[in-house]
Amino acid sequence: MSKKPISKKEPPQTVKGMHDVIGSEYYALEGFLEKASEVAMYYGFQPIRTPVLEKEELFRSGVGEGTDIVEKEMYAFRTKGGDHVVMRPEGTAPVMRAYIEHGMGSWPQPVMLYYKEHLFRHETPQRGRMREHTQFGLEILGTPKSIADAEIIHTFSAILKEAGLANIILDINSIGDKECRPRYIRELANYYKKHIGEICNDCKRRLKENPLRLLDCKNEKCQPIKENAPHSVTALCDACRKHFKEVLEYLEALNIPFRLNNNLVRGLDYYTRTVFEIAEDTDDGTSSDSHPESEGENEKGKDKSKKEDGIEEARAPLALGGGGRYDYLARALGSRREVPGVGGGIGTERIFLSKNWERQNPRIIKQPKIYFIQLGFDAKLKSLGIIEILRKARVPITQSLAKDSLGSQLAAAEKVRVPYAIIFGQKEALDDTVIVRDMNTRSQDTVRIAELSKYLKGMR
Ligand code: HAM
């Protein structure tokens, strides 16, 4: 029989742009999401979790055919049954799908939902931009009222403050509704047509496919043209103007500073009226080193990168979060009724890049109070029973089941700085006792196992 060749496989690795979350990073993520959920709950938001896989059509109809997310970034595949599915690239279309599917229109309105989700976008990985990222999202569905727009921003601002990011820049704009937007888009396209010879190839394509996205362009060549482009706010119809004015008044009343950003249009097609983005306002103007999702642009902290034809492209600070109103999304997804909605998402990984971020530990984290040391086979046999007594008494432990000598286990206990150690050897196993050692004073008590629970209560 011929021997099988020894496999020369490469060591296993994560897929590009995705990473494992381990140890303190795991606790940071959980801690942030837990705090954010708590804040959202105080404001009346309820949790929702939607599946990782959705039908591809949901995002094609919801987010928009011409968007980068749908065109270039979806992890899309066909199931064995022939369904076209994608790993969700964003959270809003799935939440709206759930609202329609579960008849949430018959619940008291508006329905206020929060979610913490992993999202998947096949982007070029870089700092603050991964192929799998985590978002904390908020959606208010079933009301067109401007106070809902302000409430979303207000809640995000409270969440960011809790995470130590007190100085935020809120960029805000209104891109109108079906009354006034077509007129504005015509005006914008006509303006750009006059400058066709001066704009980049991407903009020539945008002019044909989706003129609003002309305002996303970061190519230096196009900046002078963009600066003089007509503004959507000046083209708003009366209803949109009133709505936007009210949103800004609420923000003023809430003491949330904002910046009107005429170029903010965002990278998803479902938005109407209010669009916003939140970045961090740092002393040096650089919250970090990438560009926001919107491709809408902040002037502060620009840096440069090469793009098309080697032309310099201005980049703005990373957006921590963004969102807006999406009053026509439900209809686009096939709902018989209109469901006005507004929401946003913040990227948790981006928060951790901030110099001001304050780590919050999740409630579940248990600092070990006792190092459990067992010696010899008889003790090991009984040790799981003692560990159970400790768990029921709510005393978190740490242990090294693989170590056998007292010295090495005591050394490990010193290293992890636990206040107590329990020593359980052959003799104690026979006597049904344990030794409880105070790691600071090095004093020791022998305690009967039957009394251990009571003894532990006295220790606290
Ligand atoms: P978005 O602007 O695409 O909006 O994403 C929101 C936030 O998620 C971004 O501001 C950023 O912090 C984070 N983020 C996005 N992509 C990545 C990535 N590749 N790596 C790391 N972080 C990322 C939405 O997704 C909308 N669904 C928000 C929304 C909710 N609008 C209305 N409701």
Coordinates of C-alpha atoms and ligand atoms in Angstrom, one line a residue, residues 69 89-93 115 119 121 123 128-135 137-139 266 268 270-271 277-278 292-294 319-326 342-350, ligand 1:
I69 CA -23.3 48.3 -2.2
P89 CA -24.9 44.4 3.5
E90 CA -27.0 46.8 5.5
G91 CA -29.8 46.6 8.1
T92 CA -32.6 49.0 7.0
A93 CA -34.2 47.0 4.2
Y115 CA -30.4 46.1 16.2
L119 CA -22.9 43.3 7.9
R121 CA -19.6 44.3 2.1
E123 CA -15.0 46.5 -0.1
G128 CA -12.0 51.3 9.6
R129 CA -13.4 49.5 6.5
M130 CA -13.8 45.8 6.8
R131 CA -15.7 43.2 4.7
E132 CA -17.5 42.1 7.9
H133 CA -18.4 44.9 10.3
T134 CA -20.8 45.5 13.2
Q135 CA -23.4 48.2 13.2
G137 CA -28.8 50.6 14.2
L138 CA -32.0 52.4 15.0
E139 CA -35.1 52.7 13.0
R266 CA -25.3 59.2 1.0
L268 CA -28.0 54.3 -0.6
Y270 CA -33.7 54.8 -0.4
Y271 CA -33.3 58.2 1.3
E277 CA -23.7 61.7 9.0
I278 CA -21.8 61.8 12.3
P292 CA -17.3 58.0 5.0
E293 CA -19.8 55.7 3.4
S294 CA -21.8 58.5 1.9
A319 CA -18.0 58.6 9.5
L320 CA -18.9 57.0 12.7
G321 CA -22.5 56.7 11.6
G322 CA -25.0 57.8 9.1
G323 CA -28.7 57.6 8.2
G324 CA -31.7 59.4 7.1
R325 CA -35.4 59.2 6.2
Y326 CA -36.7 56.6 3.8
V342 CA -36.2 57.2 9.5
G343 CA -33.1 55.6 11.0
G344 CA -29.3 55.3 11.1
G345 CA -26.4 53.0 11.9
I346 CA -23.1 53.5 13.7
G347 CA -20.1 51.4 13.0
T348 CA -18.8 49.9 16.2
E349 CA -15.3 49.2 14.9
R350 CA -14.9 52.9 13.9
Ligands
HAM1 P1 -23.9 53.3 6.1 O1 -23.5 54.7 6.0 O2 -23.6 52.5 4.9 O3 -25.4 53.3 6.4 O4 -23.2 52.6 7.3 C1 -23.4 53.1 8.6 C2 -22.1 53.1 9.4 O5 -21.5 51.8 9.4 C3 -20.9 53.9 8.7 O6 -21.0 55.3 9.1 C4 -19.7 53.2 9.3 O7 -19.4 53.7 10.6 C5 -20.1 51.8 9.4 N1 -19.6 51.0 8.2 C6 -20.1 51.0 7.0 N2 -19.4 50.2 6.2 C7 -18.3 49.8 6.9 C8 -17.2 48.9 6.7 N3 -17.0 48.3 5.5 N4 -16.3 48.7 7.7 C9 -16.5 49.3 8.9 N5 -17.6 50.1 9.2 C10 -18.5 50.3 8.3 C11 -26.2 52.1 6.4 O8 -25.7 51.0 6.5 C12 -27.7 52.4 6.6 N6 -28.4 51.2 6.7 C13 -27.9 53.3 7.9 C14 -29.4 53.6 8.0 C15 -30.2 53.0 8.9 N7 -30.0 54.5 7.4 C16 -31.3 54.4 7.8 N8 -31.4 53.5 8.7

